[in-house]
mmCIF file of C-alpha atoms in Angstrom:
data_model
loop_
_atom_site.group_PDB
_atom_site.id
_atom_site.type_symbol
_atom_site.label_atom_id
_atom_site.label_comp_id
_atom_site.label_asym_id
_atom_site.label_seq_id
_atom_site.Cartn_x
_atom_site.Cartn_y
_atom_site.Cartn_z
ATOM 1 C CA MET A 125 -30.748 8.190 -46.943
ATOM 2 C CA LEU A 126 -31.822 8.293 -50.543
ATOM 3 C CA GLN A 127 -34.715 9.578 -52.733
ATOM 4 C CA ASP A 128 -36.804 7.315 -55.121
ATOM 5 C CA GLU A 129 -37.833 8.394 -58.699
ATOM 6 C CA LYS A 130 -40.997 10.237 -57.040
ATOM 7 C CA GLY A 131 -38.661 12.208 -54.745
ATOM 8 C CA LYS A 132 -39.824 10.243 -51.562
ATOM 9 C CA THR A 133 -37.194 9.692 -48.905
ATOM 10 C CA VAL A 134 -35.917 6.023 -48.867
ATOM 11 C CA PHE A 135 -34.139 5.037 -45.744
ATOM 12 C CA SER A 136 -31.480 2.220 -46.117
ATOM 13 C CA PRO A 137 -31.742 -0.843 -43.843
ATOM 14 C CA GLN A 138 -29.667 -1.808 -41.020
ATOM 15 C CA ILE A 139 -26.486 -3.447 -41.393
ATOM 16 C CA LYS A 140 -25.248 -6.447 -39.029
ATOM 17 C CA VAL A 141 -21.703 -6.440 -37.738
ATOM 18 C CA PRO A 142 -20.448 -9.618 -35.690
ATOM 19 C CA ALA A 143 -19.547 -8.348 -32.403
ATOM 20 C CA THR A 144 -19.133 -9.472 -28.716
ATOM 21 C CA TYR A 145 -20.109 -7.495 -25.617
ATOM 22 C CA MET A 146 -17.717 -8.153 -23.060
ATOM 23 C CA ARG A 147 -16.863 -7.085 -19.335
ATOM 24 C CA GLY A 148 -13.153 -6.709 -18.604
ATOM 25 C CA GLY A 149 -12.226 -5.549 -14.964
ATOM 26 C CA THR A 150 -14.587 -2.844 -14.064
ATOM 27 C CA SER A 151 -15.413 -1.758 -17.536
ATOM 28 C CA LYS A 152 -17.464 -3.039 -20.447
ATOM 29 C CA GLY A 153 -17.146 -2.537 -24.322
ATOM 30 C CA VAL A 154 -17.998 -3.951 -27.740
ATOM 31 C CA PHE A 155 -15.387 -6.239 -29.082
ATOM 32 C CA PHE A 156 -14.775 -6.653 -33.019
ATOM 33 C CA ASN A 157 -12.564 -8.840 -34.951
ATOM 34 C CA LEU A 158 -10.875 -6.648 -37.453
ATOM 35 C CA GLU A 159 -11.885 -8.979 -40.287
ATOM 36 C CA ASP A 160 -15.494 -8.790 -39.402
ATOM 37 C CA LEU A 161 -15.889 -4.929 -39.856
ATOM 38 C CA PRO A 162 -17.202 -3.511 -43.050
ATOM 39 C CA ALA A 163 -14.618 -2.827 -45.666
ATOM 40 C CA GLN A 164 -14.763 0.981 -45.144
ATOM 41 C CA ALA A 165 -14.108 0.594 -41.440
ATOM 42 C CA LYS A 166 -11.181 -1.745 -41.677
ATOM 43 C CA ILE A 167 -8.949 1.006 -41.901
ATOM 44 C CA ALA A 168 -8.650 3.942 -39.384
ATOM 45 C CA GLY A 169 -10.534 7.107 -40.230
ATOM 46 C CA LYS A 170 -14.001 8.673 -40.564
ATOM 47 C CA ALA A 171 -16.010 5.604 -41.567
ATOM 48 C CA ARG A 172 -14.432 3.422 -38.533
ATOM 49 C CA ASP A 173 -15.277 6.243 -36.148
ATOM 50 C CA ALA A 174 -18.743 6.634 -37.546
ATOM 51 C CA LEU A 175 -19.488 3.165 -37.052
ATOM 52 C CA LEU A 176 -18.287 2.974 -33.495
ATOM 53 C CA LEU A 177 -20.066 6.032 -32.728
ATOM 54 C CA ARG A 178 -23.383 4.710 -33.956
ATOM 55 C CA VAL A 179 -22.808 1.123 -32.074
ATOM 56 C CA ILE A 180 -22.240 2.891 -28.866
ATOM 57 C CA GLY A 181 -25.017 5.430 -29.457
ATOM 58 C CA SER A 182 -23.035 8.710 -29.585
ATOM 59 C CA PRO A 183 -23.139 11.634 -29.865
ATOM 60 C CA ASP A 184 -26.227 11.832 -27.287
ATOM 61 C CA PRO A 185 -27.117 15.199 -26.145
ATOM 62 C CA TYR A 186 -29.171 13.541 -23.456
ATOM 63 C CA GLY A 187 -26.070 11.682 -22.196
ATOM 64 C CA LYS A 188 -27.760 8.362 -22.033
ATOM 65 C CA GLN A 189 -26.605 6.502 -25.119
ATOM 66 C CA THR A 190 -30.171 4.935 -25.259
ATOM 67 C CA ASP A 191 -29.876 4.211 -28.913
ATOM 68 C CA GLY A 192 -26.677 2.156 -28.664
ATOM 69 C CA MET A 193 -24.547 -0.303 -26.628
ATOM 70 C CA GLY A 194 -22.977 2.299 -24.484
ATOM 71 C CA GLY A 195 -23.924 2.667 -20.659
ATOM 72 C CA ALA A 196 -23.395 6.471 -20.437
ATOM 73 C CA THR A 197 -20.374 6.238 -18.307
ATOM 74 C CA SER A 198 -16.587 6.377 -19.222
ATOM 75 C CA SER A 199 -16.408 2.714 -18.024
ATOM 76 C CA THR A 200 -19.071 1.599 -20.641
ATOM 77 C CA SER A 201 -18.483 3.718 -23.586
ATOM 78 C CA LYS A 202 -15.838 1.482 -25.103
ATOM 79 C CA THR A 203 -14.850 -0.223 -28.352
ATOM 80 C CA VAL A 204 -12.178 -2.718 -28.997
ATOM 81 C CA ILE A 205 -10.753 -4.075 -32.229
ATOM 82 C CA ILE A 206 -8.665 -7.225 -32.374
ATOM 83 C CA SER A 207 -6.721 -8.829 -35.081
ATOM 84 C CA LYS A 208 -3.777 -11.438 -35.701
ATOM 85 C CA SER A 209 -0.775 -9.431 -34.688
ATOM 86 C CA ARG A 210 1.665 -8.016 -37.214
ATOM 87 C CA GLN A 211 4.292 -8.010 -34.577
ATOM 88 C CA GLN A 212 6.929 -10.567 -33.916
ATOM 89 C CA ASP A 213 6.501 -12.926 -30.971
ATOM 90 C CA HIS A 214 3.033 -11.367 -30.297
ATOM 91 C CA ASP A 215 -0.485 -13.241 -30.896
ATOM 92 C CA VAL A 216 -2.855 -10.427 -31.591
ATOM 93 C CA ASP A 217 -3.036 -6.744 -32.058
ATOM 94 C CA TYR A 218 -5.174 -4.827 -29.583
ATOM 95 C CA LEU A 219 -6.714 -1.323 -30.669
ATOM 96 C CA PHE A 220 -8.920 0.580 -28.145
ATOM 97 C CA GLY A 221 -11.415 3.279 -28.821
ATOM 98 C CA GLN A 222 -12.668 5.557 -26.016
ATOM 99 C CA VAL A 223 -16.001 6.870 -27.433
ATOM 100 C CA GLY A 224 -17.407 10.308 -26.443
ATOM 101 C CA ILE A 225 -20.892 10.355 -24.959
ATOM 102 C CA ASP A 226 -22.119 13.745 -25.825
ATOM 103 C CA LYS A 227 -19.608 14.772 -28.413
ATOM 104 C CA PRO A 228 -18.776 12.983 -31.843
ATOM 105 C CA PHE A 229 -15.331 11.764 -31.211
ATOM 106 C CA VAL A 230 -13.402 8.448 -30.565
ATOM 107 C CA ASP A 231 -10.147 9.001 -28.645
ATOM 108 C CA TRP A 232 -7.428 6.638 -29.656
ATOM 109 C CA SER A 233 -4.833 8.329 -27.669
ATOM 110 C CA GLY A 234 -4.328 5.570 -24.761
ATOM 111 C CA ASN A 235 -5.179 2.103 -23.559
ATOM 112 C CA CYS A 236 -8.050 0.745 -21.405
ATOM 113 C CA GLY A 237 -6.397 -1.543 -18.761
ATOM 114 C CA ASN A 238 -9.470 -3.058 -17.581
ATOM 115 C CA LEU A 239 -10.502 -4.287 -20.950
ATOM 116 C CA SER A 240 -7.089 -5.667 -21.562
ATOM 117 C CA ALA A 241 -8.100 -8.385 -19.293
ATOM 118 C CA ALA A 242 -10.778 -9.387 -21.802
ATOM 119 C CA VAL A 243 -8.500 -9.376 -24.930
ATOM 120 C CA GLY A 244 -6.867 -12.728 -24.354
ATOM 121 C CA SER A 245 -10.196 -14.330 -23.675
ATOM 122 C CA PHE A 246 -11.558 -12.916 -26.738
ATOM 123 C CA ALA A 247 -8.717 -13.721 -28.858
ATOM 124 C CA ILE A 248 -8.637 -17.364 -27.974
ATOM 125 C CA SER A 249 -12.423 -17.753 -28.355
ATOM 126 C CA SER A 250 -12.281 -16.058 -31.885
ATOM 127 C CA GLY A 251 -9.615 -18.367 -33.173
ATOM 128 C CA LEU A 252 -6.894 -15.544 -33.290
ATOM 129 C CA VAL A 253 -4.564 -17.540 -31.082
ATOM 130 C CA ASP A 254 -2.582 -20.503 -32.502
ATOM 131 C CA ALA A 255 -4.259 -23.679 -31.080
ATOM 132 C CA SER A 256 -0.592 -24.869 -29.932
ATOM 133 C CA ARG A 257 -0.482 -22.107 -27.482
ATOM 134 C CA VAL A 258 -3.731 -23.029 -25.786
ATOM 135 C CA PRO A 259 -3.643 -25.902 -23.359
ATOM 136 C CA ASP A 260 -6.452 -28.256 -22.835
ATOM 137 C CA ASN A 261 -6.311 -27.326 -19.128
ATOM 138 C CA GLY A 262 -4.263 -24.712 -17.458
ATOM 139 C CA ILE A 263 -3.240 -21.262 -18.332
ATOM 140 C CA ALA A 264 -2.789 -19.658 -21.701
ATOM 141 C CA VAL A 265 -0.407 -16.847 -22.148
ATOM 142 C CA VAL A 266 -1.584 -14.461 -24.675
ATOM 143 C CA ARG A 267 0.998 -12.018 -26.060
ATOM 144 C CA ILE A 268 -0.889 -8.820 -27.070
ATOM 145 C CA TRP A 269 0.510 -5.859 -28.790
ATOM 146 C CA GLN A 270 -1.571 -2.694 -27.593
ATOM 147 C CA ALA A 271 -1.531 -0.686 -30.913
ATOM 148 C CA ASN A 272 -2.616 2.692 -29.288
ATOM 149 C CA ILE A 273 0.691 3.001 -27.064
ATOM 150 C CA SER A 274 2.907 0.398 -28.978
ATOM 151 C CA LYS A 275 3.423 -1.743 -25.710
ATOM 152 C CA THR A 276 3.302 -5.398 -24.835
ATOM 153 C CA ILE A 277 0.647 -6.772 -22.483
ATOM 154 C CA ILE A 278 0.702 -10.402 -21.370
ATOM 155 C CA ALA A 279 -2.802 -12.066 -20.379
ATOM 156 C CA HIS A 280 -2.646 -15.132 -18.456
ATOM 157 C CA VAL A 281 -6.084 -16.743 -19.359
ATOM 158 C CA PRO A 282 -7.410 -19.944 -17.465
ATOM 159 C CA ILE A 283 -8.424 -22.754 -19.773
ATOM 160 C CA THR A 284 -10.879 -25.803 -18.964
ATOM 161 C CA ASP A 285 -11.205 -28.535 -21.495
ATOM 162 C CA GLY A 286 -9.924 -26.256 -24.227
ATOM 163 C CA GLU A 287 -12.163 -23.474 -23.613
ATOM 164 C CA VAL A 288 -11.874 -20.091 -21.778
ATOM 165 C CA GLN A 289 -12.735 -20.394 -18.186
ATOM 166 C CA GLU A 290 -14.842 -17.481 -17.216
ATOM 167 C CA THR A 291 -16.568 -18.366 -13.994
ATOM 168 C CA GLY A 292 -14.663 -18.665 -10.853
ATOM 169 C CA ASP A 293 -14.486 -17.388 -7.223
ATOM 170 C CA PHE A 294 -12.040 -14.290 -7.972
ATOM 171 C CA GLU A 295 -13.840 -11.213 -6.343
ATOM 172 C CA LEU A 296 -12.869 -7.830 -7.771
ATOM 173 C CA ASP A 297 -14.041 -4.693 -5.941
ATOM 174 C CA GLY A 298 -16.297 -2.719 -8.397
ATOM 175 C CA VAL A 299 -17.711 -5.723 -10.007
ATOM 176 C CA THR A 300 -20.800 -7.410 -8.342
ATOM 177 C CA PHE A 301 -20.460 -11.100 -9.022
ATOM 178 C CA PRO A 302 -17.048 -13.094 -8.777
ATOM 179 C CA ALA A 303 -15.438 -14.752 -11.974
ATOM 180 C CA ALA A 304 -12.249 -16.506 -13.041
ATOM 181 C CA GLU A 305 -9.015 -14.654 -12.269
ATOM 182 C CA VAL A 306 -6.944 -13.258 -15.212
ATOM 183 C CA GLN A 307 -3.506 -11.996 -14.318
ATOM 184 C CA VAL A 308 -2.491 -9.015 -16.586
ATOM 185 C CA GLU A 309 1.226 -7.838 -17.016
ATOM 186 C CA PHE A 310 1.975 -4.550 -18.541
ATOM 187 C CA MET A 311 5.479 -4.815 -19.963
ATOM 188 C CA ASP A 312 7.648 -1.663 -20.190
ATOM 189 C CA PRO A 313 4.651 0.406 -19.536
ATOM 190 C CA ALA A 314 6.179 3.857 -19.520
ATOM 191 C CA ASP A 315 6.289 6.186 -22.450
ATOM 192 C CA GLY A 316 8.804 4.648 -25.187
ATOM 193 C CA ASP A 317 9.524 7.972 -26.810
ATOM 194 C CA GLY A 318 10.415 10.048 -23.708
ATOM 195 C CA SER A 319 10.954 10.195 -19.973
ATOM 196 C CA MET A 320 8.520 8.385 -17.851
ATOM 197 C CA PHE A 321 8.266 11.791 -15.944
ATOM 198 C CA PRO A 322 7.982 14.234 -18.944
ATOM 199 C CA THR A 323 8.760 17.283 -17.037
ATOM 200 C CA GLY A 324 12.070 15.464 -15.657
ATOM 201 C CA ASN A 325 10.947 15.993 -12.197
ATOM 202 C CA LEU A 326 9.174 13.574 -9.720
ATOM 203 C CA VAL A 327 7.136 16.609 -8.366
ATOM 204 C CA ASP A 328 6.369 19.746 -10.069
ATOM 205 C CA GLU A 329 4.592 23.192 -9.351
ATOM 206 C CA LEU A 330 1.750 23.148 -11.691
ATOM 207 C CA ALA A 331 0.629 26.608 -12.361
ATOM 208 C CA LEU A 332 -3.172 27.118 -12.333
ATOM 209 C CA PRO A 333 -5.813 29.930 -12.398
ATOM 210 C CA THR A 334 -6.323 31.265 -9.034
ATOM 211 C CA ASP A 335 -10.202 30.619 -9.381
ATOM 212 C CA VAL A 336 -8.879 26.724 -9.374
ATOM 213 C CA ILE A 337 -6.434 27.344 -6.439
ATOM 214 C CA ALA A 338 -6.036 30.506 -4.586
ATOM 215 C CA SER A 339 -2.130 30.100 -4.291
ATOM 216 C CA GLY A 340 -1.989 29.911 -8.318
ATOM 217 C CA ASN A 341 -0.013 26.585 -8.218
ATOM 218 C CA VAL A 342 -0.270 23.025 -6.732
ATOM 219 C CA LYS A 343 2.227 20.314 -6.365
ATOM 220 C CA ALA A 344 1.812 17.401 -8.881
ATOM 221 C CA THR A 345 3.596 14.267 -9.990
ATOM 222 C CA MET A 346 3.101 13.803 -13.513
ATOM 223 C CA ILE A 347 4.069 10.337 -15.009
ATOM 224 C CA ASN A 348 3.502 8.373 -18.196
ATOM 225 C CA ALA A 349 3.337 4.949 -17.072
ATOM 226 C CA GLY A 350 0.088 2.813 -18.302
ATOM 227 C CA ILE A 351 -1.430 6.133 -19.214
ATOM 228 C CA PRO A 352 -0.450 9.706 -18.813
ATOM 229 C CA THR A 353 -1.699 10.629 -15.162
ATOM 230 C CA ILE A 354 -1.398 13.789 -13.013
ATOM 231 C CA PHE A 355 -1.321 12.960 -9.355
ATOM 232 C CA ILE A 356 -2.022 15.820 -6.868
ATOM 233 C CA ASN A 357 -2.444 15.752 -2.920
ATOM 234 C CA ALA A 358 -6.045 15.569 -2.016
ATOM 235 C CA SER A 359 -5.608 17.905 0.906
ATOM 236 C CA ASP A 360 -4.293 20.629 -1.521
ATOM 237 C CA LEU A 361 -7.801 20.748 -3.106
ATOM 238 C CA GLY A 362 -9.731 20.421 0.136
ATOM 239 C CA TYR A 363 -10.337 16.640 -0.056
ATOM 240 C CA THR A 364 -9.105 13.534 2.027
ATOM 241 C CA GLY A 365 -8.835 11.134 -0.905
ATOM 242 C CA ALA A 366 -11.705 8.898 0.459
ATOM 243 C CA GLU A 367 -14.591 10.673 -1.524
ATOM 244 C CA LEU A 368 -17.210 8.694 -3.415
ATOM 245 C CA GLN A 369 -18.611 9.452 -6.867
ATOM 246 C CA ASP A 370 -21.326 11.802 -5.560
ATOM 247 C CA ASP A 371 -19.051 13.747 -3.522
ATOM 248 C CA ILE A 372 -17.489 15.056 -6.749
ATOM 249 C CA ASN A 373 -19.701 14.311 -9.741
ATOM 250 C CA SER A 374 -22.652 16.175 -8.050
ATOM 251 C CA ASP A 375 -20.881 19.468 -8.518
ATOM 252 C CA ALA A 376 -20.477 20.962 -11.979
ATOM 253 C CA GLU A 377 -18.139 23.459 -10.835
ATOM 254 C CA VAL A 378 -15.851 21.031 -9.055
ATOM 255 C CA LEU A 379 -15.573 19.001 -12.217
ATOM 256 C CA LYS A 380 -14.821 22.132 -14.194
ATOM 257 C CA ARG A 381 -11.768 22.803 -11.984
ATOM 258 C CA PHE A 382 -10.698 19.294 -12.449
ATOM 259 C CA GLU A 383 -10.803 19.757 -16.243
ATOM 260 C CA THR A 384 -8.906 22.896 -15.752
ATOM 261 C CA ILE A 385 -6.220 21.120 -13.973
ATOM 262 C CA ARG A 386 -6.212 18.220 -16.563
ATOM 263 C CA ALA A 387 -5.893 20.712 -19.412
ATOM 264 C CA HIS A 388 -2.961 22.650 -17.778
ATOM 265 C CA GLY A 389 -1.217 19.370 -16.852
ATOM 266 C CA ALA A 390 -1.678 18.053 -20.413
ATOM 267 C CA VAL A 391 0.412 21.166 -21.578
ATOM 268 C CA LYS A 392 2.831 20.708 -19.012
ATOM 269 C CA MET A 393 3.422 17.094 -20.035
ATOM 270 C CA GLY A 394 3.769 18.097 -23.590
ATOM 271 C CA LEU A 395 0.642 16.248 -24.749
ATOM 272 C CA ILE A 396 -1.057 19.207 -26.124
ATOM 273 C CA SER A 397 0.273 22.814 -27.019
ATOM 274 C CA HIS A 398 -2.715 24.744 -25.724
ATOM 275 C CA ILE A 399 -5.280 24.094 -23.030
ATOM 276 C CA ASP A 400 -8.040 24.369 -25.562
ATOM 277 C CA GLU A 401 -6.850 21.156 -27.190
ATOM 278 C CA ALA A 402 -7.790 19.071 -24.109
ATOM 279 C CA ALA A 403 -11.475 19.012 -25.223
ATOM 280 C CA SER A 404 -10.765 16.726 -28.115
ATOM 281 C CA ARG A 405 -8.437 14.629 -25.962
ATOM 282 C CA GLN A 406 -10.639 13.460 -23.047
ATOM 283 C CA HIS A 407 -9.287 10.087 -22.571
ATOM 284 C CA THR A 408 -5.784 11.245 -21.671
ATOM 285 C CA PRO A 409 -4.135 12.545 -19.425
ATOM 286 C CA LYS A 410 -6.001 11.303 -16.307
ATOM 287 C CA VAL A 411 -6.232 13.234 -13.036
ATOM 288 C CA ALA A 412 -5.991 11.580 -9.719
ATOM 289 C CA ILE A 413 -5.934 12.679 -6.094
ATOM 290 C CA VAL A 414 -4.022 10.848 -3.491
ATOM 291 C CA GLY A 415 -4.442 10.831 0.308
ATOM 292 C CA LYS A 416 -3.066 9.024 3.356
ATOM 293 C CA ALA A 417 -4.654 5.840 4.300
ATOM 294 C CA CYS A 418 -7.983 6.268 6.290
ATOM 295 C CA ASP A 419 -11.113 4.229 7.004
ATOM 296 C CA TYR A 420 -14.203 5.014 4.817
ATOM 297 C CA ILE A 421 -17.066 3.073 3.661
ATOM 298 C CA SER A 422 -17.137 2.135 0.020
ATOM 299 C CA SER A 423 -19.889 2.775 -2.413
ATOM 300 C CA SER A 424 -21.147 -0.851 -1.842
ATOM 301 C CA GLY A 425 -21.375 -0.306 1.845
ATOM 302 C CA LYS A 426 -18.247 -2.372 2.455
ATOM 303 C CA ARG A 427 -15.951 -0.713 5.266
ATOM 304 C CA VAL A 428 -12.304 -0.178 4.139
ATOM 305 C CA LEU A 429 -9.885 -0.135 7.056
ATOM 306 C CA SER A 430 -6.849 2.239 6.929
ATOM 307 C CA THR A 431 -4.831 -0.831 8.186
ATOM 308 C CA GLU A 432 -5.921 -2.662 4.991
ATOM 309 C CA ILE A 433 -4.462 -0.246 2.404
ATOM 310 C CA ASP A 434 -1.385 1.997 1.837
ATOM 311 C CA LEU A 435 -3.091 5.075 0.605
ATOM 312 C CA ASN A 436 -6.391 6.288 -0.917
ATOM 313 C CA VAL A 437 -6.607 7.254 -4.757
ATOM 314 C CA ARG A 438 -9.496 8.824 -6.587
ATOM 315 C CA ALA A 439 -9.323 9.289 -10.365
ATOM 316 C CA LEU A 440 -11.340 10.958 -12.955
ATOM 317 C CA SER A 441 -12.212 9.720 -16.250
ATOM 318 C CA MET A 442 -13.813 11.596 -19.156
ATOM 319 C CA GLY A 443 -14.560 14.172 -16.898
ATOM 320 C CA LYS A 444 -16.225 12.391 -14.011
ATOM 321 C CA LEU A 445 -14.858 10.693 -10.993
ATOM 322 C CA HIS A 446 -14.519 7.037 -11.865
ATOM 323 C CA HIS A 447 -16.638 4.386 -9.736
ATOM 324 C CA ALA A 448 -13.515 2.193 -9.115
ATOM 325 C CA MET A 449 -10.312 2.445 -10.907
ATOM 326 C CA MET A 450 -9.098 2.467 -14.465
ATOM 327 C CA GLY A 451 -6.698 -0.380 -15.167
ATOM 328 C CA THR A 452 -4.002 1.888 -16.895
ATOM 329 C CA ALA A 453 -4.318 4.514 -13.890
ATOM 330 C CA ALA A 454 -3.675 1.562 -11.448
ATOM 331 C CA VAL A 455 -0.403 1.067 -13.476
ATOM 332 C CA ALA A 456 0.407 4.507 -13.222
ATOM 333 C CA ILE A 457 -0.347 4.204 -9.363
ATOM 334 C CA GLY A 458 1.753 1.190 -8.788
ATOM 335 C CA THR A 459 4.783 2.614 -10.781
ATOM 336 C CA ALA A 460 4.598 6.000 -9.040
ATOM 337 C CA ALA A 461 4.315 4.166 -5.488
ATOM 338 C CA ALA A 462 7.321 2.360 -6.389
ATOM 339 C CA ILE A 463 9.509 5.485 -6.996
ATOM 340 C CA PRO A 464 10.602 7.285 -3.818
ATOM 341 C CA GLY A 465 9.805 10.956 -3.782
ATOM 342 C CA THR A 466 6.569 11.122 -5.862
ATOM 343 C CA LEU A 467 3.378 12.342 -4.337
ATOM 344 C CA VAL A 468 1.976 8.634 -4.587
ATOM 345 C CA ASN A 469 4.844 7.100 -2.726
ATOM 346 C CA ILE A 470 4.949 9.908 -0.011
ATOM 347 C CA ALA A 471 1.177 9.371 0.433
ATOM 348 C CA ALA A 472 1.876 5.592 0.768
ATOM 349 C CA GLY A 473 4.443 6.037 3.529
ATOM 350 C CA GLY A 474 7.660 6.571 1.453
ATOM 351 C CA GLY A 475 10.433 4.102 0.770
ATOM 352 C CA GLU A 476 11.039 1.536 -1.715
ATOM 353 C CA ARG A 477 8.321 -0.912 -2.577
ATOM 354 C CA GLU A 478 7.379 -3.546 -5.189
ATOM 355 C CA SER A 479 3.582 -3.387 -4.709
ATOM 356 C CA VAL A 480 1.011 -1.076 -3.349
ATOM 357 C CA HIS A 481 -2.738 -1.780 -1.928
ATOM 358 C CA PHE A 482 -4.875 1.324 -2.418
ATOM 359 C CA GLY A 483 -8.301 2.279 -1.778
ATOM 360 C CA HIS A 484 -10.864 3.582 -4.431
ATOM 361 C CA PRO A 485 -14.364 4.267 -4.190
ATOM 362 C CA SER A 486 -15.691 0.673 -4.674
ATOM 363 C CA GLY A 487 -12.915 -0.956 -2.484
ATOM 364 C CA THR A 488 -9.369 -1.770 -2.968
ATOM 365 C CA LEU A 489 -6.981 -3.125 -5.456
ATOM 366 C CA ARG A 490 -3.481 -4.253 -5.185
ATOM 367 C CA VAL A 491 -0.847 -3.712 -8.055
ATOM 368 C CA GLY A 492 2.620 -4.643 -8.319
ATOM 369 C CA ALA A 493 5.608 -2.880 -10.200
ATOM 370 C CA GLU A 494 9.316 -3.379 -10.843
ATOM 371 C CA ALA A 495 10.900 0.119 -11.038
ATOM 372 C CA ARG A 496 14.675 0.715 -11.128
ATOM 373 C CA CYS A 497 16.812 3.922 -11.542
ATOM 374 C CA ILE A 498 19.510 3.329 -14.196
ATOM 375 C CA ASP A 499 21.887 6.291 -15.018
ATOM 376 C CA ASN A 500 19.637 8.722 -13.085
ATOM 377 C CA GLU A 501 16.467 7.711 -15.038
ATOM 378 C CA TRP A 502 13.655 5.756 -13.676
ATOM 379 C CA ARG A 503 12.508 2.690 -15.673
ATOM 380 C CA VAL A 504 9.660 0.394 -14.919
ATOM 381 C CA THR A 505 9.934 -3.236 -16.254
ATOM 382 C CA LYS A 506 6.275 -4.080 -15.840
ATOM 383 C CA ALA A 507 3.305 -3.843 -13.684
ATOM 384 C CA VAL A 508 1.009 -6.608 -12.610
ATOM 385 C CA MET A 509 -2.466 -6.827 -11.493
ATOM 386 C CA SER A 510 -5.279 -9.290 -11.328
ATOM 387 C CA ARG A 511 -8.664 -8.743 -13.037
ATOM 388 C CA SER A 512 -11.453 -10.822 -14.554
ATOM 389 C CA ALA A 513 -13.548 -11.098 -17.741
ATOM 390 C CA ARG A 514 -16.596 -12.407 -19.158
ATOM 391 C CA VAL A 515 -18.580 -12.355 -22.223
ATOM 392 C CA LEU A 516 -21.920 -10.763 -21.707
ATOM 393 C CA MET A 517 -23.430 -11.216 -25.317
ATOM 394 C CA GLU A 518 -22.206 -12.473 -28.710
ATOM 395 C CA GLY A 519 -23.720 -12.181 -32.136
ATOM 396 C CA ARG A 520 -24.177 -9.175 -34.370
ATOM 397 C CA VAL A 521 -24.755 -5.659 -33.737
ATOM 398 C CA ARG A 522 -26.995 -3.568 -36.082
ATOM 399 C CA VAL A 523 -26.488 0.001 -37.160
ATOM 400 C CA PRO A 524 -28.257 2.146 -39.939
ATOM 401 C CA GLY A 525 -26.951 1.413 -43.465
ATOM 402 C CA ASP A 526 -26.077 5.056 -44.058
ATOM 403 C CA THR A 527 -23.615 5.016 -40.976
ATOM 404 C CA LEU A 528 -20.572 4.660 -43.174
ATOM 405 C CA SER A 529 -21.616 6.750 -46.065
#
């Protein structure tokens, strides 16, 4: 915004930035090729954050993101930046930004497992994967470096006549229409800088204010695999684990209690030093409640039977109960289920397992995990799940020209 020689305000025109709007799993986001970003936004910092906030339509005190590409939920307030990989034996680098809805911040602290399913497709279609690695027909194996958490993800992308195959008959609960299946492998998903269990325990007593829980503490499994996650028995909080979104999201006091649990758990996990810091780190950690398998009706009206699942899990993202399940949280669920003694494993019936089938608000999901105890330390080699991805729109997204100034 400038002034002309007569002092009249002159507004700068909009700028156009090449972008692709994609669904990956049960999430949607705006994808960018790093080389297409304005010069100021090619490097991490205020200019990049300002661009992504304006693209999504944040901060929006109305909580609707009407003036942007966001959908006013944690699943749709997302951005992705892809570039040729700087890492050996990888095809692309993938950077994920979770954009705040009503607050002016972009959280770079974790990955989005759902959008990970769209990264390989975007990379191939954008010419970022060497042509020799893409078959005319078959499966292209895309090696992705997840730059937020420094981990490898392998996407198995179906190819037909040299193009990414997006349509198909694979159905994913939480997504209305079928599409082509994309298998995603999260390699060595545990935190590489410390123990997969930051406290050293499979189950902790998490101290909480008595207005959150009368006893002043609650049992919790705190794990860093896929994404830092705090698991709590649903029954300890007065739930069954079969709740739908409105059962929790309609009560502001309940959401406040979950946020308090998340903040105290984040301190216990060493992610922040004081609970007040949780407000600026909304993407991680996640909080989830687990319950034994039981019959329930999903949000689509589909009946889920206890005989079809091992347990129920409900997880919160960005302060609200997620409509399905975050992909990274699914990695944490699969990993924790594979380790005897965690609350997730106990809810699933205990014992050793290499996969788990759990219920979520929109239906069910199966995830596999390979976990081993080596020198009294649990390690997970990979977690695997199937998702799908599809381009919704491609072209150029526009933002006011003074966004980066």
